[in-house]
Coordinates of C-alpha atoms in Angstrom, one line a residue:
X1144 CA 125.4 137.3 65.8
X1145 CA 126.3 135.3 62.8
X1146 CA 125.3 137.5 59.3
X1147 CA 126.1 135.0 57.2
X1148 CA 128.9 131.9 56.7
X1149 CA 130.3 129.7 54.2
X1150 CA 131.5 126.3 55.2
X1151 CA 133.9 124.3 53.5
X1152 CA 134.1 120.7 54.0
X1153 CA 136.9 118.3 53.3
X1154 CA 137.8 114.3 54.8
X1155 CA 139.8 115.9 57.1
X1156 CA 138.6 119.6 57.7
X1157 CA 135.9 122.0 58.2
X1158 CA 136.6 125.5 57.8
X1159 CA 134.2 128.2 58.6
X1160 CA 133.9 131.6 57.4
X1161 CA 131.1 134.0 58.9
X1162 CA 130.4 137.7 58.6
X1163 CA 129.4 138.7 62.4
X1164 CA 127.9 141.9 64.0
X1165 CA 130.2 141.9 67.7
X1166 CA 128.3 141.6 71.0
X1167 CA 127.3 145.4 71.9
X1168 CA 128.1 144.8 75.9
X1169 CA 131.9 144.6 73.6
X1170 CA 131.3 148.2 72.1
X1171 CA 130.6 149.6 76.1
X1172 CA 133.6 147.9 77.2
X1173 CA 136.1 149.7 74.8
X1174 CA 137.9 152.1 77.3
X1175 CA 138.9 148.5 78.9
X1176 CA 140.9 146.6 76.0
X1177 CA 142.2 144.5 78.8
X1178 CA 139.2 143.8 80.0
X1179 CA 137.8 143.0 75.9
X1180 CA 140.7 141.1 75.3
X1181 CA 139.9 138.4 78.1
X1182 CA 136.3 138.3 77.4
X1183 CA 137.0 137.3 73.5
X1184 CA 139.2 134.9 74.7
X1185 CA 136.5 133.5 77.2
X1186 CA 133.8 133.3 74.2
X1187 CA 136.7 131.3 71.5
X1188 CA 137.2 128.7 74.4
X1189 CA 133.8 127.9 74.9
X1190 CA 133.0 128.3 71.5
X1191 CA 135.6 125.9 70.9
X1192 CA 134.3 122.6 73.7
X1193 CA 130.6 123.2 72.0
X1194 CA 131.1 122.5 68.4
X1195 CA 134.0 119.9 69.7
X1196 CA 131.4 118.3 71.5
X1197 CA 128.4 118.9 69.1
X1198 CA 130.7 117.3 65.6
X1199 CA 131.1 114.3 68.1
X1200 CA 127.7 113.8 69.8
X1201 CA 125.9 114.6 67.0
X1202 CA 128.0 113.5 64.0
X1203 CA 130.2 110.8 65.1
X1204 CA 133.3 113.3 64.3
X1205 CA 136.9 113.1 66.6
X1206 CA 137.9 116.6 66.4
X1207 CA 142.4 117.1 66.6
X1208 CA 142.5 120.6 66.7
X1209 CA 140.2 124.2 66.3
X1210 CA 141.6 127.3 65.5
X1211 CA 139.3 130.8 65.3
X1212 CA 139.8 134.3 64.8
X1213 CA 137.9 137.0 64.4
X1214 CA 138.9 140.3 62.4
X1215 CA 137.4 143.2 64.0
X1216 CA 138.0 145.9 61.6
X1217 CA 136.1 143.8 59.0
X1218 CA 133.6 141.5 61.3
X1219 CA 134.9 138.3 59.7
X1220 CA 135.3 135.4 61.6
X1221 CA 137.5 132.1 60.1
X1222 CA 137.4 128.8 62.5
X1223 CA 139.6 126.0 61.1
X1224 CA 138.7 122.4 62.1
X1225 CA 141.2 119.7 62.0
X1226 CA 139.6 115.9 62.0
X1227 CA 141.3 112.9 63.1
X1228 CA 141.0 110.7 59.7

């Protein structure tokens, strides 16, 4: 889960910042990289469709693009959202 974030907002971005603790079910999984590797991917891409769909359901917002990554040997998490202006 999310231990804390900073969120920066400009006309035509949002960028995102968060300190996160990993799922654990990750931590029992690590013999299976593979196997990690397609389950972070999994959690980004639906990640992605729900604030897409939450910044235009709830604020009116057309998103043009999201990029996310997540650092694991320091927790941090950075998602960059474009707007259409």
């Amino acid at each position: 889960g999310v231990q804390s974030q900073k969120i920066e907002l400009s006309e035509s971005q949002i960028i995102i910042f968060a300190s996160v603790r990993r799922t654990p079910m990750l931590d029992t999984l690590a013999d299976r990289p593979d196997l990690v590797l397609f389950i972070d991917a999994s959690l980004n891409h639906k990640y992605k469709e729900r604030i897409k769909d939450i910044l235009a359901s709830e604020f009116d917002l057309t998103v043009k693009a999201i990029y996310k990554d997540f650092d694991q040997e320091t927790n941090t998490s950075c998602t960059v959202i474009l707007l259409h202006t």
